[in-house]
Each structure stands twice: as structure tokens, then as C-alpha cells.
Amino acid sequence: MKNSFLIIILIHVMAAVSAKENTIEEKIINMEKAALERWYQGDPMGFIELSANDVSYFDPYLENQLDGLNALTKLYGSFRGKVQADRFEMTNIKVQATKEMAFLSYNLLAYTNNVVDKWNGSEVYRLKPDGKWKIVHTHFSMTQPIMKE
Amino acid sequence: MKNSFLIIILIHVMAAVSAKENTIEEKIINMEKAALERWYQGDPMGFIELSANDVSYFDPYLENQLDGLNALTKLYGSFRGKVQADRFEMTNIKVQATKEMAFLSYNLLAYTNNVVDKWNGSEVYRLKPDGKWKIVHTHFSMTQPIMKE
């Protein structure tokens, strides 16, 4: 009897731990981290694989908002092998998810030879009809760009 | 009989026009435009009234993502009467809405004495339990900031 009770408790604890790891918020953060890992090893295709056909995109080098996965693939293709960092950190992470849409925002710190490159990052993810979460909007900007100069 | 038919057609047309004006996408764009109108007349409180208690916020002057409406109210309070423009344009507008969350992104051009100030803007709106759409995340950055220097 005592053992059955312990087993039931154990099952509930395992389910709770498993549920925590599988919240939409956790999933989104993990997908973003995995894409950033590839990004800082010179492989921008992690973000392309995560992005939806109707993605829109801002970075500080563009004059206008970029429209669609084809344009983003072309842009990121030109970055292949060029972006590297020893390590990165996501800080001040904010994430909110609903059933069909979620956003993730964070400060991104990329370290190379003890020099830190600071970014502000915002992503909007949307649950697509095939059941996969995809990025529909990306906005990266430099943290305090004018002070950097 | 002919008249009844015409009245039914008219009702359908009116309903269609009304529905178009009341899509979530239209509503979000109109709320943002109204807040920008006030912003460029030196009144940042339009954005404060639109923002949720749990808003998070990036602009290019901050070192870290700002957290919550109290902090944003304090920041925007310091801008009161200081931000002015003759006129502004929202271009390359992208908007996607689900039942509970929406995002809006656009290039913002603010003109003062024929000088243009260019911004990249992204907002995430969320439908709150009181039935009002509120901003839960704001990211404004300068368009091509380094080229500006």
C-alpha cells in the first residue's frame, strides 16, 4: 500500500517535471537557443529552418523591413561562415505564449576574445497548420548603437 | 419583392464593409497610429494607455530590456513635451493577428523641417481578459544607426 502510494506520487512528480519542460514558452526558448548556437558557429540556416514563409525581418543594416523567407534566405546566405563568437548569453528573457502565437524577447551578449557584442532581440512565433512553431517576425537591433561608435 | 432583395443586398454590403473596418488587424493599426499622433505632438501617454502592466520594451538608448508598465511610465514621463515631428508615415506595414495575440511591424518615418528620422518598429499586442488589446512588447530601433553617424 505504502509503495503504491509512493509510485503514484512519483508518477505525478514526473508528469509535472515533463509538463514544465514542454510548455510552449520552454519550447520556444529552446528552439531559439539551438538556432543561436548554430548562428555563432557561422551557420545561419538554423534560423532559416525556424522561419515561416511569411516572415518579416528587421536588422540594423537594412533600410527597409525585409519581407518573406526567400529574401531572408538570400540575406542569411551571405552571412554563412562569417558570424562567429566564442559564447553567447541570453539575458532579461521575456516570453509570452498563447495557443497560436508567442513572443520571445531578450538581450543577447556575444563574446569573442572577451569583447562583448550586445543586441536587442525580439521574435514572434506562430503555430502553423502543420503543428510546428515558426518565426513570423524577427527584430534584431544593436544595444545603444550610438554609444558604441 | 425587388425592393426586399435590394435591402438584403444592402445589408450584406454594409456588414462586409463594417467587418473589414473591424478586423483585429485594422483595429491594431488604428490604435498604433492614434498613439503615434500623440507621440509626435509631445504626448507619450497614448502609448502608456495602450501598454499592458506586463509590457517589455526595447529602445536604442537603454542598456537592458525594460520590464513593466511602471518603468515604462517613468521613462516616457521624461519624454513628455520633448518629441515632436511635423508629420509621420508608417511604411512596409506587416500585421498578423490570432484570437489572443497580434504583432504589428513597420518602418516609421518622422519628418521635421524636411529632415527624416527613420525607425524600425515592432509591437506585440495581446487581448486582455477585459476585452481590450494591449501592447505586451515594444521594440523600436534606429534604421541603419551606424550609417547615421
Short mmCIF file of C-alpha atoms in Angstrom, two decimals, chain A residues 54-56 58-67 91-94 96-107 118-124 126 128 136-149, chain B residues 54-56 58-67 91-94 96-107 118-124 126 128 136-149:
data_model
loop_
_atom_site.label_atom_id
_atom_site.label_comp_id
_atom_site.label_asym_id
_atom_site.label_seq_id
_atom_site.Cartn_x
_atom_site.Cartn_y
_atom_site.Cartn_z
CA ASP A 54 5.67 34.91 -44.42
CA VAL A 55 8.45 36.02 -42.05
CA SER A 56 9.20 39.74 -41.80
CA PHE A 58 14.49 43.93 -39.20
CA ASP A 59 18.20 44.24 -38.61
CA PRO A 60 20.22 47.47 -38.24
CA TYR A 61 21.88 47.17 -41.65
CA LEU A 62 18.69 47.22 -43.74
CA GLU A 63 16.94 50.35 -44.99
CA ASN A 64 13.53 48.66 -45.03
CA GLN A 65 11.72 45.80 -43.36
CA LEU A 66 12.52 42.60 -45.24
CA ASP A 67 9.58 40.56 -46.49
CA THR A 91 19.59 37.69 -20.56
CA ASN A 92 16.43 39.50 -19.39
CA ILE A 93 14.38 36.88 -21.23
CA LYS A 94 10.67 37.65 -21.66
CA GLN A 96 4.55 35.03 -23.50
CA ALA A 97 2.64 32.36 -25.35
CA THR A 98 -0.97 31.87 -26.37
CA LYS A 99 -2.28 28.79 -28.18
CA GLU A 100 -1.37 30.10 -31.65
CA MET A 101 1.18 32.91 -31.20
CA ALA A 102 4.09 33.63 -28.88
CA PHE A 103 6.78 36.24 -28.50
CA LEU A 104 10.27 35.96 -27.10
CA SER A 105 12.50 38.94 -26.33
CA TYR A 106 15.93 39.10 -24.74
CA ASN A 107 19.25 40.87 -24.51
CA LYS A 118 25.32 43.48 -27.39
CA TRP A 119 21.99 43.03 -29.18
CA ASN A 120 18.30 43.54 -28.50
CA GLY A 121 16.30 40.64 -29.91
CA SER A 122 12.56 40.11 -30.42
CA GLU A 123 10.93 37.15 -32.15
CA VAL A 124 7.29 36.39 -32.84
CA ARG A 126 3.24 31.34 -34.77
CA LYS A 128 1.48 26.76 -38.26
CA VAL A 136 6.85 35.12 -38.36
CA HIS A 137 8.72 38.24 -37.24
CA THR A 138 12.32 38.96 -36.22
CA HIS A 139 13.71 42.26 -34.95
CA PHE A 140 17.37 42.48 -34.00
CA SER A 141 18.98 45.80 -33.16
CA MET A 142 22.24 46.92 -31.57
CA THR A 143 22.08 47.82 -27.89
CA GLN A 144 22.96 51.53 -27.55
CA PRO A 145 24.40 51.75 -31.10
CA ILE A 146 25.40 55.40 -30.99
CA MET A 147 27.35 54.97 -27.73
CA LYS A 148 29.20 52.13 -29.48
CA GLU A 149 30.78 54.35 -32.09
CA ASP B 54 3.49 43.26 -18.11
CA VAL B 55 4.89 45.18 -21.11
CA SER B 56 8.54 44.68 -22.00
CA PHE B 58 13.48 47.97 -26.11
CA ASP B 59 14.73 51.29 -27.45
CA PRO B 60 18.27 52.10 -28.65
CA TYR B 61 19.12 54.23 -25.60
CA LEU B 62 18.65 51.50 -22.98
CA GLU B 63 21.32 49.05 -21.86
CA ASN B 64 18.76 46.39 -20.94
CA GLN B 65 15.25 45.36 -21.82
CA LEU B 66 12.84 47.39 -19.69
CA ASP B 67 10.31 45.44 -17.63
CA THR B 91 5.51 52.11 -44.32
CA ASN B 92 6.08 48.41 -45.12
CA ILE B 93 3.39 47.57 -42.58
CA LYS B 94 3.13 43.92 -41.55
CA GLN B 96 -0.71 39.24 -38.23
CA ALA B 97 -3.41 38.54 -35.69
CA THR B 98 -4.72 35.45 -33.95
CA LYS B 99 -7.62 35.45 -31.49
CA GLU B 100 -5.48 36.36 -28.49
CA MET B 101 -2.20 37.83 -29.79
CA ALA B 102 -1.12 40.00 -32.71
CA PHE B 103 2.02 41.66 -33.95
CA LEU B 104 2.48 44.82 -35.96
CA SER B 105 5.78 45.88 -37.54
CA TYR B 106 6.61 48.82 -39.76
CA ASN B 107 9.16 51.35 -40.89
CA LYS B 118 13.91 56.62 -39.60
CA TRP B 119 12.89 53.89 -37.17
CA ASN B 120 12.18 50.17 -37.19
CA GLY B 121 9.15 49.40 -35.04
CA SER B 122 7.67 46.14 -33.75
CA GLU B 123 4.77 45.78 -31.35
CA VAL B 124 3.14 42.70 -29.86
CA ARG B 126 -2.39 40.75 -26.51
CA LYS B 128 -6.52 41.04 -22.14
CA VAL B 136 2.88 43.46 -24.25
CA HIS B 137 6.13 44.08 -26.12
CA THR B 138 7.63 47.08 -27.91
CA HIS B 139 10.88 47.16 -29.87
CA PHE B 140 11.97 50.40 -31.52
CA SER B 141 15.38 50.75 -33.12
CA MET B 142 17.06 53.22 -35.43
CA THR B 143 17.16 52.28 -39.11
CA GLN B 144 20.83 51.92 -40.11
CA PRO B 145 22.13 53.68 -36.97
CA ILE B 146 25.83 53.42 -37.76
CA MET B 147 25.38 54.99 -41.22
CA LYS B 148 23.61 57.87 -39.45
CA GLU B 149 26.69 58.94 -37.52
#
